[in-house]
Short mmCIF file of C-alpha atoms and ligand atoms in Angstrom, two decimals:
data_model
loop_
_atom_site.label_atom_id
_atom_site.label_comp_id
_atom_site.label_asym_id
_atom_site.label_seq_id
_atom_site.Cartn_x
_atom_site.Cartn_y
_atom_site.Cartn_z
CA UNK A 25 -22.81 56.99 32.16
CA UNK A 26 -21.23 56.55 35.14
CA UNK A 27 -17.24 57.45 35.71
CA UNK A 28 -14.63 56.12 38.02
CA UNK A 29 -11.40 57.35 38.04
CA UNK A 30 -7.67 55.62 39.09
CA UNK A 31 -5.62 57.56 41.27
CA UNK A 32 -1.85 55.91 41.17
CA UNK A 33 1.38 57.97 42.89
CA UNK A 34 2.45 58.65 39.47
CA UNK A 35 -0.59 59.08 37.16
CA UNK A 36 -4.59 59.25 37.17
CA UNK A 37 -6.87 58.10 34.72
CA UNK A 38 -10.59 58.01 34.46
CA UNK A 39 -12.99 55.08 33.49
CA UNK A 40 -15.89 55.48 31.80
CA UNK A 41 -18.81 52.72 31.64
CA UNK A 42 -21.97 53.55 29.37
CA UNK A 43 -24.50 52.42 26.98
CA UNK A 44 -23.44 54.00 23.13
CA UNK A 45 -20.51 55.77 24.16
CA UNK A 46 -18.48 54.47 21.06
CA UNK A 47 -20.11 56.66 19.26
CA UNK A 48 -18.71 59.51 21.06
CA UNK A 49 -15.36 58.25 21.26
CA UNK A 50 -13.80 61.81 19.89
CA UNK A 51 -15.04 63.54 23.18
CA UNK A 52 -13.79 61.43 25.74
CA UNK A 53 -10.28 61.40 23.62
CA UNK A 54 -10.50 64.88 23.92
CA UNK A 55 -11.34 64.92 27.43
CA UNK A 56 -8.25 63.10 27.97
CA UNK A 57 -5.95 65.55 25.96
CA UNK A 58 -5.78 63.44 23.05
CA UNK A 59 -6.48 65.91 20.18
CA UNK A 60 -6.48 65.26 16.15
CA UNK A 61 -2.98 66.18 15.84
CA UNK A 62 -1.82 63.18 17.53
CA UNK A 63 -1.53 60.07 15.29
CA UNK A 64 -3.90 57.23 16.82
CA UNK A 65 -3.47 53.57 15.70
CA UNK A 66 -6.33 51.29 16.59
CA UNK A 67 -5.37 47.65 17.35
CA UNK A 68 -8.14 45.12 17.38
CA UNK A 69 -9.16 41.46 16.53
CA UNK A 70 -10.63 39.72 13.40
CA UNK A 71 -14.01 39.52 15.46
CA UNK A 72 -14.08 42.76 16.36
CA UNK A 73 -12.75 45.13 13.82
CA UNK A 74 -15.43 44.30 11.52
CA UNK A 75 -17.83 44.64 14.14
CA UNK A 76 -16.63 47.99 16.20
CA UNK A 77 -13.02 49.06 14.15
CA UNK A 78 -14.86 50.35 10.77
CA UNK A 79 -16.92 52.61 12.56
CA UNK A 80 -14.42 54.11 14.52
CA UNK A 81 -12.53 54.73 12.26
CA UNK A 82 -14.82 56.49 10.17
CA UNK A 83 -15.70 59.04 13.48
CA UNK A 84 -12.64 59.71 14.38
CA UNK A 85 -11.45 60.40 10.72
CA UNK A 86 -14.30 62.59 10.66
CA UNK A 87 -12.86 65.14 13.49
CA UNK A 88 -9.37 65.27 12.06
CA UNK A 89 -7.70 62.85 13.53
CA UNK A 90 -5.09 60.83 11.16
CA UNK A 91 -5.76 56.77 12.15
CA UNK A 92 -4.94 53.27 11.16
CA UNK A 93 -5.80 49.89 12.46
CA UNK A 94 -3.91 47.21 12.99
CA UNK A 95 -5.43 43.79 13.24
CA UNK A 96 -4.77 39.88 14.76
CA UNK A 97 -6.43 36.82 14.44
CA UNK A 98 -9.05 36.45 17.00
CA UNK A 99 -7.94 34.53 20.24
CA UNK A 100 -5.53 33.54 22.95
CA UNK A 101 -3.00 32.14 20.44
CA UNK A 102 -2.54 35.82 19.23
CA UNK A 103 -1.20 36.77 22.12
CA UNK A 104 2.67 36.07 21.90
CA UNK A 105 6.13 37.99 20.52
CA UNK A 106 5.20 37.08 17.00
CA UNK A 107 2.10 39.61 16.93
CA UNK A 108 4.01 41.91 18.84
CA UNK A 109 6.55 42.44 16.65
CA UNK A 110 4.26 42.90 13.58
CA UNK A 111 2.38 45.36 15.19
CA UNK A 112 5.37 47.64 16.17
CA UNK A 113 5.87 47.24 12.69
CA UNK A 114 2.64 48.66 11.54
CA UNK A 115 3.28 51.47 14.21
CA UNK A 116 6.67 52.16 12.56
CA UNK A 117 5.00 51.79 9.33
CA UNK A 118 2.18 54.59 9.71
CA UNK A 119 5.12 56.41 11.48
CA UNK A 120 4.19 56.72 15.05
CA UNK A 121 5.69 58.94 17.24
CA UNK A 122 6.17 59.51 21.15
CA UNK A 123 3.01 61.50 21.14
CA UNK A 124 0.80 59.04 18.96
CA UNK A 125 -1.44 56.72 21.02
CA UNK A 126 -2.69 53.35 20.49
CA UNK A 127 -6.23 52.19 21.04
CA UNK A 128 -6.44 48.68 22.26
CA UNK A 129 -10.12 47.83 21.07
CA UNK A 130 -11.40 44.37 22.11
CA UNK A 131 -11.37 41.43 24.89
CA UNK A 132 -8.36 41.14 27.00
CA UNK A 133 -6.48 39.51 24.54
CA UNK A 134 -6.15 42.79 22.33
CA UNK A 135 -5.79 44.83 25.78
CA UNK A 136 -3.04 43.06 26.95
CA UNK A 137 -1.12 43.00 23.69
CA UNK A 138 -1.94 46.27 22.49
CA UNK A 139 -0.71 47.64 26.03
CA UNK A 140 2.57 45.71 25.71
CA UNK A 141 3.04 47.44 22.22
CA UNK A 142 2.28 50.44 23.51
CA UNK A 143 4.71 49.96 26.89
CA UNK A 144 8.18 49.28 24.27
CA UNK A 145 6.77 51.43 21.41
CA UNK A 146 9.61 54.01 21.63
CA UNK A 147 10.27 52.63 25.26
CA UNK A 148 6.32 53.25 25.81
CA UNK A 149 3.42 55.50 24.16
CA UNK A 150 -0.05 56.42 25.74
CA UNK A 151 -2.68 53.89 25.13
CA UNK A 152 -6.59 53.37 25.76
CA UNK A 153 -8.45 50.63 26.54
CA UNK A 154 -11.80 49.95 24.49
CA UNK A 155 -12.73 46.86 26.24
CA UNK A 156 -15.60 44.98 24.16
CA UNK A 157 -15.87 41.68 26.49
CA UNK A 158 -17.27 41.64 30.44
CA UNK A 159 -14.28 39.67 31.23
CA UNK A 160 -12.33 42.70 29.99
CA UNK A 161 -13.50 44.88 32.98
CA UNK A 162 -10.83 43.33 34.82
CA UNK A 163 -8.01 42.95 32.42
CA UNK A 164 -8.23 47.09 30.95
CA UNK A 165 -8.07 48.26 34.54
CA UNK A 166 -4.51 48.20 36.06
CA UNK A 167 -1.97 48.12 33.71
CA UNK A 168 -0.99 44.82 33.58
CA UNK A 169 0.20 44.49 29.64
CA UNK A 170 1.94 40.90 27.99
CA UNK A 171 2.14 38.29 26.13
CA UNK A 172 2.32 34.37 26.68
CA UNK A 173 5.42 32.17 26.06
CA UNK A 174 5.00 28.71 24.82
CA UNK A 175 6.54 28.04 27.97
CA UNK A 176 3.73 30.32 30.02
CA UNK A 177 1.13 32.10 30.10
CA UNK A 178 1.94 36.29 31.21
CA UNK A 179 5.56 35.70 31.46
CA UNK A 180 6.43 38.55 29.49
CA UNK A 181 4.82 41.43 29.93
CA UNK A 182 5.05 45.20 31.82
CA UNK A 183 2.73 47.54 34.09
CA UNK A 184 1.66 49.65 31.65
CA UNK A 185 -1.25 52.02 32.58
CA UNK A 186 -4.07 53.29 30.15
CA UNK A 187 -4.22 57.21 29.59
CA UNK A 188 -8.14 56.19 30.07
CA UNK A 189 -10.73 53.09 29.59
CA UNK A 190 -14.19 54.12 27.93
CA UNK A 191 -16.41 50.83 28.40
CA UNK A 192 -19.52 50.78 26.17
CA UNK A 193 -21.70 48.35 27.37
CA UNK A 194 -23.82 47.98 24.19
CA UNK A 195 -20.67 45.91 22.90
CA UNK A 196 -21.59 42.80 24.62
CA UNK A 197 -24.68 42.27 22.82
CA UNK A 198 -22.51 40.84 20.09
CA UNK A 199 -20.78 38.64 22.29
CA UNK A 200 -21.07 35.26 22.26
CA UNK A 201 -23.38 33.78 25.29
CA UNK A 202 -20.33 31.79 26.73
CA UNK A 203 -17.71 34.17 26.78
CA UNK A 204 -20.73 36.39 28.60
CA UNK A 205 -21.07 34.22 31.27
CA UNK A 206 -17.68 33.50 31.52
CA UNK A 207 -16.61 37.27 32.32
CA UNK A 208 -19.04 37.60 34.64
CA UNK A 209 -17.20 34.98 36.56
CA UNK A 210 -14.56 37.89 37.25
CA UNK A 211 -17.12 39.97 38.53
CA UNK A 212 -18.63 37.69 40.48
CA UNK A 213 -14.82 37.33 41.87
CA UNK A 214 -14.76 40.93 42.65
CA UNK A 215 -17.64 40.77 44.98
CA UNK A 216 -16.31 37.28 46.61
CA UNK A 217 -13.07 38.73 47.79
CA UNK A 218 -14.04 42.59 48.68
CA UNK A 219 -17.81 43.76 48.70
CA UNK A 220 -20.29 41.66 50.32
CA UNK A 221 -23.30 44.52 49.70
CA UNK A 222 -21.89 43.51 45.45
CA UNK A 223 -22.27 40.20 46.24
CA UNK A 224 -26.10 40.07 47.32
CA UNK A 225 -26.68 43.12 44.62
CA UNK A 226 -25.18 40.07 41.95
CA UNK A 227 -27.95 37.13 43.57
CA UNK A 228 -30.68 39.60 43.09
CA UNK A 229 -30.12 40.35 39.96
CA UNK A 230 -28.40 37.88 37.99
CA UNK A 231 -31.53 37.52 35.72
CA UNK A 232 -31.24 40.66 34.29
CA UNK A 233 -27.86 40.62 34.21
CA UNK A 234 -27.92 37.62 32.51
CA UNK A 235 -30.68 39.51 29.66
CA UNK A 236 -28.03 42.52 29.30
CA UNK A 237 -30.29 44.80 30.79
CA UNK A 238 -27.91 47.58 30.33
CA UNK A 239 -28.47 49.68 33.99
CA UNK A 240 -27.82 46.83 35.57
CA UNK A 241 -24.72 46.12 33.46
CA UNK A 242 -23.14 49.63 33.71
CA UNK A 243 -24.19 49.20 37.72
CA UNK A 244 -22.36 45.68 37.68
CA UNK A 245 -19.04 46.39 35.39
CA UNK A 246 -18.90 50.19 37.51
CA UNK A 247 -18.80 47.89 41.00
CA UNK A 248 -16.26 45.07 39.57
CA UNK A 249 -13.61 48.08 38.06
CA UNK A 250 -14.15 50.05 41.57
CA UNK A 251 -13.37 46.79 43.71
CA UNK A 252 -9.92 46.52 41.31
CA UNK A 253 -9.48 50.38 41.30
CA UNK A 254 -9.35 49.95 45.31
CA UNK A 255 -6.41 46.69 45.44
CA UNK A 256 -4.78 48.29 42.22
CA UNK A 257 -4.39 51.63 43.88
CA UNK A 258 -3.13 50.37 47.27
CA UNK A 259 -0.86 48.01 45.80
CA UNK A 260 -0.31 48.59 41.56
CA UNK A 261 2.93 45.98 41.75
CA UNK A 262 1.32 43.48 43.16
CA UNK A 263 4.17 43.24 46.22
CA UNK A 264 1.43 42.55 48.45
CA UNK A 265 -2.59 42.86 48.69
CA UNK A 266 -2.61 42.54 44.66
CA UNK A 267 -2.28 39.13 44.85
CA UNK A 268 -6.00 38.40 46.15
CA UNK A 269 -6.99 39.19 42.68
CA UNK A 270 -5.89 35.61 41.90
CA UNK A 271 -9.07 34.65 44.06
CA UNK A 272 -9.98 30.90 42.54
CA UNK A 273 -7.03 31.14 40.28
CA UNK A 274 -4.41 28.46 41.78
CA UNK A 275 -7.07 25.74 40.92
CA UNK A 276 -8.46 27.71 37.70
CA UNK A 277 -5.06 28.24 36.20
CA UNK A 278 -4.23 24.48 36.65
CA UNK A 279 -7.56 23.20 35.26
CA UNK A 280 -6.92 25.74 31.97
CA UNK A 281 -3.55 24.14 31.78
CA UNK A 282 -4.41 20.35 32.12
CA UNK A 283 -7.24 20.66 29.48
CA UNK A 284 -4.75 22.38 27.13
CA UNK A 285 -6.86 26.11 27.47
CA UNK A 286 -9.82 24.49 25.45
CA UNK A 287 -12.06 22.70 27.68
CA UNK A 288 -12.73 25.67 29.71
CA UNK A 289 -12.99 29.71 29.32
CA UNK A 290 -11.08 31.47 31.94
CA UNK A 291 -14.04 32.42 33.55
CA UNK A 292 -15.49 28.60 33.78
CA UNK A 293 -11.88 27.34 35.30
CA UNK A 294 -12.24 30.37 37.69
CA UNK A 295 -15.77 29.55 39.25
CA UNK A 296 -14.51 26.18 39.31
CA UNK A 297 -11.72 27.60 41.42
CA UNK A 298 -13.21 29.90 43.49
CA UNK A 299 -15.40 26.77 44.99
CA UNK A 300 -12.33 25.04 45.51
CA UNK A 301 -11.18 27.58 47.19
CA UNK A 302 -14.06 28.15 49.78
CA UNK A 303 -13.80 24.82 50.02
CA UNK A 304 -10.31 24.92 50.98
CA UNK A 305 -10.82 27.55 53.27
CA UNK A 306 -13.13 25.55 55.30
CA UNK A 307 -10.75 23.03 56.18
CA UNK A 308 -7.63 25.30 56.19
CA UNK A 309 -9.17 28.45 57.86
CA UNK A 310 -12.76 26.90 59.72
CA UNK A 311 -14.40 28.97 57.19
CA UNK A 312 -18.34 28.28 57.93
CA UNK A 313 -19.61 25.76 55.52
CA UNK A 314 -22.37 28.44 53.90
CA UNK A 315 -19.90 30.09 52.12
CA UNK A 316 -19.12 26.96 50.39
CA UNK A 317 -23.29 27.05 49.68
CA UNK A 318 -23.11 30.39 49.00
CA UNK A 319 -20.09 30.72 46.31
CA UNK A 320 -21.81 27.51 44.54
CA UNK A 321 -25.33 29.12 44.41
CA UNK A 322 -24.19 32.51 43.02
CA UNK A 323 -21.68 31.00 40.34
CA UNK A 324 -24.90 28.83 39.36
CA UNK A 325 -27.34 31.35 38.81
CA UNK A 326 -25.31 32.79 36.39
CA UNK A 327 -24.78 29.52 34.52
CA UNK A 328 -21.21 28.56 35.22
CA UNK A 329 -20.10 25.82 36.44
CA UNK A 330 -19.07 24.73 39.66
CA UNK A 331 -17.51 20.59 39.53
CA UNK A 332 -14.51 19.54 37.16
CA UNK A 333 -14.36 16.72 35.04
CA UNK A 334 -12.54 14.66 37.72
CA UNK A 335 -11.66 11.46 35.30
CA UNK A 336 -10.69 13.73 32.50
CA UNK A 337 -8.18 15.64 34.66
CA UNK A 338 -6.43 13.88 37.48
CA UNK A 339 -5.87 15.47 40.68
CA UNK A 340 -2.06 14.30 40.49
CA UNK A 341 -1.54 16.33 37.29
CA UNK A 342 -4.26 19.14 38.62
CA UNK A 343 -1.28 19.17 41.12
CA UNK A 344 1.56 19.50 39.13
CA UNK A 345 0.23 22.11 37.37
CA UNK A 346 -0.40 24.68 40.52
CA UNK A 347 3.14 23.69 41.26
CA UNK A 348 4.09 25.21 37.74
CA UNK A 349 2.31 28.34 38.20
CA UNK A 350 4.65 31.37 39.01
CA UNK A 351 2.61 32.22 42.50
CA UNK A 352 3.81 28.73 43.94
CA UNK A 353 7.43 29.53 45.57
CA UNK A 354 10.00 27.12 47.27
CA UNK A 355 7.58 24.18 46.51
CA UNK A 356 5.05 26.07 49.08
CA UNK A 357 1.49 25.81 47.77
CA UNK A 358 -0.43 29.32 48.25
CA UNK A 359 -3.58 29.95 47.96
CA UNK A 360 -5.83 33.37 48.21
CA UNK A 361 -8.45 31.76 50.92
CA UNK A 362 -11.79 33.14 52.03
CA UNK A 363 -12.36 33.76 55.92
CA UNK A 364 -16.21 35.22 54.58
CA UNK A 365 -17.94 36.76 52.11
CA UNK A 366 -15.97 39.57 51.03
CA UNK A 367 -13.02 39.36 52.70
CA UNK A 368 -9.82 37.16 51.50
CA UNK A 369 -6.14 36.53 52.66
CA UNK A 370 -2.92 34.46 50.95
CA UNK A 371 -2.36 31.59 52.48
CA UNK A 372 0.97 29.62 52.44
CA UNK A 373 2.20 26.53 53.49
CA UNK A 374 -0.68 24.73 52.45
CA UNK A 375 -0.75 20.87 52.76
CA UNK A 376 -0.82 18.99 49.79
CA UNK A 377 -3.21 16.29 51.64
CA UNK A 378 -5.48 19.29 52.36
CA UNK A 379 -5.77 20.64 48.72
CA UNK A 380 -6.15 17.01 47.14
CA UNK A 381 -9.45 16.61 49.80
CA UNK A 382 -10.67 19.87 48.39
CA UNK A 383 -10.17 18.52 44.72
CA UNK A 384 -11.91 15.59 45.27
CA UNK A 385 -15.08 17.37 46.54
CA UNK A 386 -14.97 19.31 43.52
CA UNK A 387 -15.16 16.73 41.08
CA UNK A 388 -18.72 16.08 39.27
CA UNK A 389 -18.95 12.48 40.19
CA UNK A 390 -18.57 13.16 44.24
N1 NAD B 18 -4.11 42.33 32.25
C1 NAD B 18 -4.84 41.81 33.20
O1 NAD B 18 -4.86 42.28 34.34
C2 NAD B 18 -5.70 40.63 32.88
C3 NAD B 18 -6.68 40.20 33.78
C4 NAD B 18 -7.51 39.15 33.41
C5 NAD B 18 -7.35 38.55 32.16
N2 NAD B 18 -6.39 38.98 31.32
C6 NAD B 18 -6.20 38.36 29.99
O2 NAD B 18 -7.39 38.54 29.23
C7 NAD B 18 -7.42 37.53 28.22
C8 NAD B 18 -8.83 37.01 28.07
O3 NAD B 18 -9.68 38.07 27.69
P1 NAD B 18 -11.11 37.82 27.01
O4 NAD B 18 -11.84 36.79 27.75
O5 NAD B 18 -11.72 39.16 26.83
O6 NAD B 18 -10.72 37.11 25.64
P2 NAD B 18 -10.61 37.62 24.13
O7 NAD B 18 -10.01 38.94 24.03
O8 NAD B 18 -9.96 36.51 23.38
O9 NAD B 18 -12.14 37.69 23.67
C9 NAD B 18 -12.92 36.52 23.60
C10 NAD B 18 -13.49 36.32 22.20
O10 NAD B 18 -14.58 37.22 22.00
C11 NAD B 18 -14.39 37.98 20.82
N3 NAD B 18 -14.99 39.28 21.08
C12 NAD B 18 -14.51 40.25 21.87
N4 NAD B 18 -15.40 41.24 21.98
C13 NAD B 18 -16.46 40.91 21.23
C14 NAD B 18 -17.71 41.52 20.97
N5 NAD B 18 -18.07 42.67 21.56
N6 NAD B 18 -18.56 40.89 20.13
C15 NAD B 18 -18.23 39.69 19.58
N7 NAD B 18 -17.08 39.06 19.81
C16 NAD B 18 -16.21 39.65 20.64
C17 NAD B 18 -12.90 37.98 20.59
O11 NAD B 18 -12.61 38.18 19.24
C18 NAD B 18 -12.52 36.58 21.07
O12 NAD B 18 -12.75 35.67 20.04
C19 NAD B 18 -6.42 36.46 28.62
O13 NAD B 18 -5.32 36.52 27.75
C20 NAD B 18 -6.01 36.87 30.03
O14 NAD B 18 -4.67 36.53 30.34
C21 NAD B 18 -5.57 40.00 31.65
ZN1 ZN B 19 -8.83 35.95 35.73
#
């Protein structure tokens, strides 16, 4: 087991990344000052309750503790106001108070809504993160709690930060192969824009990363949460330095929006990106050419993609999309550019000419 911990001006709280510490969930609450005589309510997912929510359940019954769970359908579209609002109910319902806590157990989907009931439960309760997907060692780390609008994606949401995140890496052997691959696309991201030592530790060892060996995955998901423990903790607001966390993200979020979120996971879009981006970054910055090489041959090894459909999804709406997303201000595109491995800056003021050259070496038919 291997433990990390948050340090923010306000509060701390530790991470925890294991194999089989589910079943030990009562100690780690207890660690944390959560005792039985607090009220816990478990919100999940219709994929994972059945899987992981029983079982807890059951444990933490067994020490005392008085706990319901609360579950959505499985997937993005359960993220909005709709869910919110009947889970506050179910919190009224098994009469939650100001010292109950909620445990968000699943992807980021459940973390994010689970956190944002937690943040306006009684103008915010405690909550933990149980994150059961690899893309979720991102999203439970940091506080950033919401929901989607039809209109967008995040728009409402709060900073919201966990009381702790225990990470049991056995989880992901139930995941399905894609969304695997796909979270490791975040990792991989973590690497690209911070740790260069990460990066070449993720080439050597993407086979057994890829087989679930579970040292290497505890190593892997430990290195990822530290890189976002270090931007989190020097900037938790994002006024500033957060922002490199969007690393392949202008080009990813467009490509999500264009093929109406079901052509590609988050983590596909985001490789995608993150070669445009390097790609970018050589004609914006003079980046050297290898880390175009370089981005492509990691993102490879671990199966993701690294061209877009380029007749499916025109640059001109690829476009019009970045120009919707919230980080584009006064018409200015900006992008989080690489000058080398492991080290990244925001750019602004890009030329359009510029990024529509990058999108066209991106596309699978160039
Ligand atoms: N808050 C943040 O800082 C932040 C950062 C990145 C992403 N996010 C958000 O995270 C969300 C995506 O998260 P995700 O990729 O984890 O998606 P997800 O939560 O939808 O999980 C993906 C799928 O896998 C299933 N699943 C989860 N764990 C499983 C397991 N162990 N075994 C079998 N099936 C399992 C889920 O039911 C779902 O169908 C997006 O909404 C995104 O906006 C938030
Ligand atoms: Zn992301």
């Amino acid at each position: 087991m291997r433990k990390l911990t948050v340090s923010l001006d306000h509060c701390t709280y530790p991470i925890y990344i294991g194999a089989g510490l589910l079943s030990q969930l009562p100690v780690y609450l207890d660690e944390v000052g959560i005792v039985p005589d607090r009220k816990l309510m478990v919100i999940s997912d219709t994929q994972v309750a059945p899987l992981y929510g029983e079982r807890i359940l059951a444990s933490l019954k067994q020490q005392g503790y008085q706990v319901d769970m609360a579950v959505v359908p499985a997937g993005e579209s359960s993220k909005n106001l709709q869910q919110f609002e009947y889970l506050i109910g179910e919190c009224l319902r098994f009469g939650l108070d100001r010292q109950s806590v909620i445990l968000a157990l699943g992807g980021g989907v459940v973390g994010d809504l689970a956190g944002f009931v937690a943040a306006a439960y009684m103008r915010g309760i405690p909550f933990v993160q149980i994150p059961t997907t690899l893309l979720a060692h991102d999203s439970s780390v940091g506080g950033k709690v919401g929901v989607n609008h039809a209109l967008g994606k995040n728009v409402i949401g709060a900073f919201h930060q966990p009381a702790m995140v225990l990470y049991d890496v056995d989880t992901l052997k139930t995941l399905p192969t894609r969304e695997l691959i796909s979270g490791f696309a975040e990792v991989i991201k973590h690497g690209l824009i911070w740790d260069a030592d990460f990066v070449q530790w993720l080439e050597k060892n993407s086979a057994e990363l890829l087989a679930l060996r579970p040292e290497k995955m505890i190593e892997a998901i430990y290195r990822g949460c530290e890189v976002k423990v270090a931007i989190v903790s020097q900037d938790e607001r994002e006024s500033g330095l957060r922002a490199i966390l969007n690393y392949g993200h202008t080009i990813g979020h467009a490509l999500e929006a264009v093929s109406g979120y079901i052509h590609y996971t988050h983590g596909e879009a985001i490789a995608i990106g993150m070669v445009g981006a390097a790609r970018l970054s050589a004609k914006v910055l003079g980046t050297d050419e290898s880390v175009v090489r370089k981005t492509k041959e990691l993102l490879e090894a671990f199966q993701l993609p690294t061209q877009y459909d380029g007749e499916r999804f025109p640059e001109d709406r690829l476009l019009l999309a970045m120009k919707r997303d919230k980080k584009v201000r006064n018409d200015e595109y900006a992008f989080v550019l690489t000058r080398k491995i492991g080290q990244v800056e925001v750019v602004r003021g890009i030329a359009e000419e510029e990024i529509r050259a990058a999108l066209q070496e991106l596309r699978k038919d160039c």
